[in-house]
mmCIF file of C-alpha atoms in Angstrom:
data_model
loop_
_atom_site.group_PDB
_atom_site.id
_atom_site.type_symbol
_atom_site.label_atom_id
_atom_site.label_comp_id
_atom_site.label_asym_id
_atom_site.label_seq_id
_atom_site.Cartn_x
_atom_site.Cartn_y
_atom_site.Cartn_z
ATOM 1 C CA MET A 1 16.532 -2.967 28.557
ATOM 2 C CA LYS A 2 18.624 -0.087 29.007
ATOM 3 C CA LYS A 3 20.258 -0.757 25.682
ATOM 4 C CA LEU A 4 16.967 -0.491 24.055
ATOM 5 C CA ILE A 5 15.517 2.209 25.476
ATOM 6 C CA PHE A 6 18.732 4.235 24.814
ATOM 7 C CA ALA A 7 18.558 2.937 20.948
ATOM 8 C CA GLY A 8 14.732 3.945 21.108
ATOM 9 C CA ILE A 9 16.233 7.657 21.959
ATOM 10 C CA LEU A 10 19.065 7.606 19.490
ATOM 11 C CA ALA A 11 16.607 7.126 16.934
ATOM 12 C CA ALA A 12 13.856 9.551 17.522
ATOM 13 C CA THR A 13 16.695 12.377 18.057
ATOM 14 C CA GLY A 14 17.652 11.081 14.597
ATOM 15 C CA LEU A 15 14.780 11.320 12.736
ATOM 16 C CA THR A 16 14.153 14.894 14.220
ATOM 17 C CA ALA A 17 17.332 15.890 13.129
ATOM 18 C CA THR A 18 16.621 14.149 9.597
ATOM 19 C CA ALA A 19 13.431 15.896 9.336
ATOM 20 C CA ASN A 20 15.225 19.270 9.666
ATOM 21 C CA ALA A 21 18.344 17.964 7.233
ATOM 22 C CA GLN A 22 15.863 17.233 4.736
ATOM 23 C CA ILE A 23 14.776 20.554 3.871
ATOM 24 C CA GLN A 24 17.821 22.319 3.765
ATOM 25 C CA GLN A 25 19.069 24.375 0.678
ATOM 26 C CA GLY A 26 20.489 22.343 -2.452
ATOM 27 C CA ASN A 27 18.054 19.340 -1.554
ATOM 28 C CA TRP A 28 15.336 18.087 -3.996
ATOM 29 C CA MET A 29 11.648 17.200 -3.110
ATOM 30 C CA VAL A 30 9.288 14.854 -5.150
ATOM 31 C CA GLY A 31 6.169 13.686 -4.212
ATOM 32 C CA SER A 32 2.046 13.591 -5.230
ATOM 33 C CA SER A 33 -1.066 14.620 -3.625
ATOM 34 C CA LEU A 34 -4.153 12.747 -4.334
ATOM 35 C CA VAL A 35 -6.627 15.431 -4.162
ATOM 36 C CA THR A 36 -10.439 15.400 -3.204
ATOM 37 C CA SER A 37 -11.046 11.252 -3.808
ATOM 38 C CA ASN A 38 -14.688 10.557 -4.059
ATOM 39 C CA PHE A 39 -16.580 7.209 -5.173
ATOM 40 C CA GLY A 40 -20.443 6.214 -4.909
ATOM 41 C CA LEU A 41 -21.394 3.407 -3.599
ATOM 42 C CA ASN A 42 -24.668 3.880 -4.195
ATOM 43 C CA THR A 43 -26.105 2.534 -7.776
ATOM 44 C CA GLY A 44 -25.572 4.714 -10.412
ATOM 45 C CA GLY A 45 -23.050 6.193 -8.381
ATOM 46 C CA GLY A 46 -20.154 8.656 -9.106
ATOM 47 C CA TYR A 47 -16.746 9.538 -8.640
ATOM 48 C CA SER A 48 -14.171 11.915 -8.591
ATOM 49 C CA ILE A 49 -10.276 11.647 -8.068
ATOM 50 C CA GLY A 50 -7.388 13.923 -8.929
ATOM 51 C CA LEU A 51 -3.419 13.730 -8.981
ATOM 52 C CA GLN A 52 -1.550 16.398 -8.839
ATOM 53 C CA PRO A 53 2.831 15.345 -9.048
ATOM 54 C CA LYS A 54 4.927 17.849 -7.953
ATOM 55 C CA ALA A 55 8.859 18.720 -7.733
ATOM 56 C CA ALA A 56 10.838 21.724 -5.718
ATOM 57 C CA TYR A 57 14.345 22.398 -5.245
ATOM 58 C CA PHE A 58 15.234 23.957 -1.943
ATOM 59 C CA ILE A 59 16.617 27.208 -2.558
ATOM 60 C CA LYS A 60 17.183 27.932 0.554
ATOM 61 C CA ASP A 61 16.337 26.528 4.282
ATOM 62 C CA ASN A 62 12.736 25.864 4.724
ATOM 63 C CA VAL A 63 11.816 27.415 1.026
ATOM 64 C CA ALA A 64 11.255 25.145 -1.900
ATOM 65 C CA VAL A 65 10.338 26.174 -5.250
ATOM 66 C CA GLY A 66 9.328 24.169 -8.318
ATOM 67 C CA GLY A 67 6.309 22.963 -10.813
ATOM 68 C CA TYR A 68 3.191 20.808 -10.414
ATOM 69 C CA VAL A 69 0.885 19.278 -12.799
ATOM 70 C CA ASP A 70 -2.570 18.831 -11.776
ATOM 71 C CA LEU A 71 -5.452 15.931 -13.318
ATOM 72 C CA GLY A 72 -8.332 15.218 -12.480
ATOM 73 C CA ILE A 73 -11.416 13.282 -13.807
ATOM 74 C CA SER A 74 -14.806 12.837 -11.765
ATOM 75 C CA LYS A 75 -18.753 12.369 -12.525
ATOM 76 C CA VAL A 76 -21.495 13.321 -10.560
ATOM 77 C CA THR A 77 -23.775 10.002 -11.020
ATOM 78 C CA ASN A 78 -22.939 7.181 -13.911
ATOM 79 C CA GLY A 79 -25.088 8.992 -16.462
ATOM 80 C CA SER A 80 -24.161 12.441 -15.902
ATOM 81 C CA PRO A 81 -21.072 14.007 -18.230
ATOM 82 C CA THR A 82 -17.725 13.275 -17.197
ATOM 83 C CA GLU A 83 -15.477 16.122 -16.361
ATOM 84 C CA PHE A 84 -11.780 16.533 -17.195
ATOM 85 C CA THR A 85 -9.539 19.131 -14.884
ATOM 86 C CA TYR A 86 -5.863 20.100 -15.969
ATOM 87 C CA GLY A 87 -3.052 22.453 -14.916
ATOM 88 C CA VAL A 88 0.266 23.350 -15.095
ATOM 89 C CA GLY A 89 2.230 25.713 -13.146
ATOM 90 C CA ALA A 90 4.598 26.998 -10.255
ATOM 91 C CA LEU A 91 4.447 26.556 -6.637
ATOM 92 C CA GLY A 92 6.015 27.301 -3.582
ATOM 93 C CA ARG A 93 6.576 25.743 -0.612
ATOM 94 C CA TYR A 94 7.629 27.036 2.919
ATOM 95 C CA PHE A 95 8.051 25.087 5.819
ATOM 96 C CA LEU A 96 7.696 27.092 9.459
ATOM 97 C CA SER A 97 10.587 26.188 12.213
ATOM 98 C CA PRO A 98 10.067 24.656 15.905
ATOM 99 C CA GLY A 99 9.827 27.892 17.877
ATOM 100 C CA GLU A 100 8.666 30.311 15.236
ATOM 101 C CA LYS A 101 5.856 32.573 17.094
ATOM 102 C CA GLY A 102 2.554 30.834 16.924
ATOM 103 C CA VAL A 103 4.443 27.353 15.835
ATOM 104 C CA ASP A 104 4.380 24.109 17.790
ATOM 105 C CA ASN A 105 4.818 20.966 16.091
ATOM 106 C CA LEU A 106 2.361 18.334 16.616
ATOM 107 C CA LEU A 107 4.801 15.442 16.386
ATOM 108 C CA HIS A 108 8.513 15.224 16.417
ATOM 109 C CA HIS A 109 9.011 14.060 13.448
ATOM 110 C CA GLY A 110 7.249 16.687 11.249
ATOM 111 C CA ARG A 111 6.880 19.953 10.169
ATOM 112 C CA TRP A 112 4.189 22.285 9.384
ATOM 113 C CA PHE A 113 4.249 24.106 5.812
ATOM 114 C CA LEU A 114 2.450 26.532 3.768
ATOM 115 C CA GLU A 115 1.907 26.149 -0.167
ATOM 116 C CA GLY A 116 1.009 28.020 -2.995
ATOM 117 C CA ASN A 117 0.596 27.775 -6.336
ATOM 118 C CA VAL A 118 -0.200 29.693 -9.690
ATOM 119 C CA GLY A 119 -0.322 28.391 -13.554
ATOM 120 C CA ILE A 120 -2.897 27.648 -16.121
ATOM 121 C CA GLY A 121 -5.619 25.689 -15.756
ATOM 122 C CA GLY A 122 -9.232 24.093 -16.971
ATOM 123 C CA ARG A 123 -11.726 22.111 -17.054
ATOM 124 C CA SER A 124 -13.655 19.935 -19.766
ATOM 125 C CA VAL A 125 -16.837 19.049 -19.517
ATOM 126 C CA GLU A 126 -18.635 16.107 -22.093
ATOM 127 C CA ASN A 127 -21.092 18.078 -24.493
ATOM 128 C CA ALA A 128 -20.631 21.523 -22.140
ATOM 129 C CA ASP A 129 -19.217 24.421 -21.879
ATOM 130 C CA SER A 130 -15.208 24.501 -20.929
ATOM 131 C CA THR A 131 -12.845 26.848 -19.926
ATOM 132 C CA THR A 132 -9.409 27.632 -19.470
ATOM 133 C CA GLY A 133 -8.005 30.338 -17.050
ATOM 134 C CA LEU A 134 -5.681 31.005 -13.889
ATOM 135 C CA ASP A 135 -5.296 28.542 -11.986
ATOM 136 C CA PHE A 136 -4.083 29.086 -8.100
ATOM 137 C CA GLY A 137 -4.242 27.992 -4.853
ATOM 138 C CA ALA A 138 -2.836 28.259 -1.062
ATOM 139 C CA GLY A 139 -3.386 26.395 1.855
ATOM 140 C CA PRO A 140 -1.445 25.125 5.028
ATOM 141 C CA GLY A 141 -0.387 21.551 5.126
ATOM 142 C CA TYR A 142 1.513 18.987 7.696
ATOM 143 C CA SER A 143 4.541 16.815 6.753
ATOM 144 C CA TYR A 144 5.234 13.518 8.991
ATOM 145 C CA PHE A 145 8.838 11.743 7.858
ATOM 146 C CA ILE A 146 7.523 7.746 8.323
ATOM 147 C CA THR A 147 11.651 7.377 7.071
ATOM 148 C CA PRO A 148 14.094 9.723 7.015
ATOM 149 C CA ASN A 149 13.615 10.786 3.219
ATOM 150 C CA ILE A 150 9.966 10.382 3.088
ATOM 151 C CA GLY A 151 7.145 12.246 4.188
ATOM 152 C CA ILE A 152 3.715 11.460 4.255
ATOM 153 C CA GLU A 153 1.692 14.778 3.654
ATOM 154 C CA GLY A 154 -1.754 16.345 4.315
ATOM 155 C CA LEU A 155 -2.975 19.529 2.634
ATOM 156 C CA VAL A 156 -6.087 21.517 3.000
ATOM 157 C CA LYS A 157 -6.234 23.917 0.439
ATOM 158 C CA TYR A 158 -7.942 26.646 -1.712
ATOM 159 C CA LYS A 159 -8.185 26.178 -5.395
ATOM 160 C CA GLY A 160 -9.427 28.609 -7.785
ATOM 161 C CA ARG A 161 -9.673 29.084 -11.032
ATOM 162 C CA ALA A 162 -10.366 32.562 -12.939
ATOM 163 C CA GLY A 163 -11.622 31.175 -16.604
ATOM 164 C CA PHE A 164 -10.999 33.193 -19.855
ATOM 165 C CA GLY A 165 -13.732 30.865 -21.257
ATOM 166 C CA SER A 166 -17.722 30.356 -20.481
ATOM 167 C CA GLU A 167 -16.760 29.931 -17.067
ATOM 168 C CA GLY A 168 -16.035 32.875 -14.829
ATOM 169 C CA LEU A 169 -14.705 32.277 -11.375
ATOM 170 C CA ASN A 170 -14.881 29.014 -9.297
ATOM 171 C CA SER A 171 -13.371 27.956 -6.392
ATOM 172 C CA ASN A 172 -13.337 25.263 -3.790
ATOM 173 C CA ILE A 173 -11.469 23.555 -0.958
ATOM 174 C CA THR A 174 -9.452 20.707 -1.337
ATOM 175 C CA PHE A 175 -8.366 17.819 1.094
ATOM 176 C CA ASN A 176 -5.405 16.243 0.058
ATOM 177 C CA VAL A 177 -3.395 13.378 1.237
ATOM 178 C CA GLY A 178 -0.043 12.533 -0.208
ATOM 179 C CA PHE A 179 3.651 11.699 -0.293
ATOM 180 C CA SER A 180 6.922 13.440 -0.982
ATOM 181 C CA ILE A 181 10.430 12.193 -1.478
ATOM 182 C CA TYR A 182 13.027 14.441 -0.007
ATOM 183 C CA LEU A 183 16.790 14.067 -1.584
ATOM 184 C CA PRO A 184 19.848 15.908 -1.057
ATOM 185 C CA THR A 185 21.283 16.968 -4.429
ATOM 186 C CA SER A 186 23.938 14.342 -4.531
ATOM 187 C CA LYS A 187 21.859 11.508 -4.215
ATOM 188 C CA ALA A 188 19.325 13.323 -6.563
ATOM 189 C CA LYS A 189 22.072 12.930 -9.243
ATOM 190 C CA ASP A 190 22.618 9.371 -8.848
ATOM 191 C CA VAL A 191 19.029 8.709 -9.361
ATOM 192 C CA ALA A 192 18.987 10.543 -12.169
ATOM 193 C CA ARG A 193 22.301 8.661 -13.931
ATOM 194 C CA ASP A 194 20.721 5.526 -12.999
ATOM 195 C CA VAL A 195 17.564 5.874 -15.022
ATOM 196 C CA ARG A 196 19.885 6.975 -18.248
ATOM 197 C CA ASN A 197 21.379 3.661 -17.701
#
């Protein structure tokens, strides 16, 4: 019994240390968020779903910069026009360190972070006005490491678009759930080599 308890303590300590190691300078983060999904259950109900693949490189401990692609489709009701949303741009993420002012780790195997993005995005509605413009957003999130290299993430984000077309500024709050894979540069090179072969 003592060996089992000792093994559990070692595993928990290792996961905490790994959570810190995965967000160090030189590592990569690759993942995706499932952005505001909604499926109507009534007859003629609509749907809304979005994906946001992203990749970032840690330029220093706790700070990652990279890019994202935003793709979405929605329909309010069965008979309403279909709306497509799209975007591409740069993102930045800052992981808060335990012990920083006002930061208390909710769980020992995760980290709070702040994420922001800016790019070009738009929306296109069937038989209606469409617009393209400046796409931007910011918000807090939490990454819980289920393994040393994989984190399940929750993110609440303000998302805005300043349109250059027929529509001005529109904005909303999104609730995102997704995952990210954290790879040291050496492992990322191995994966890239395997993909080429």
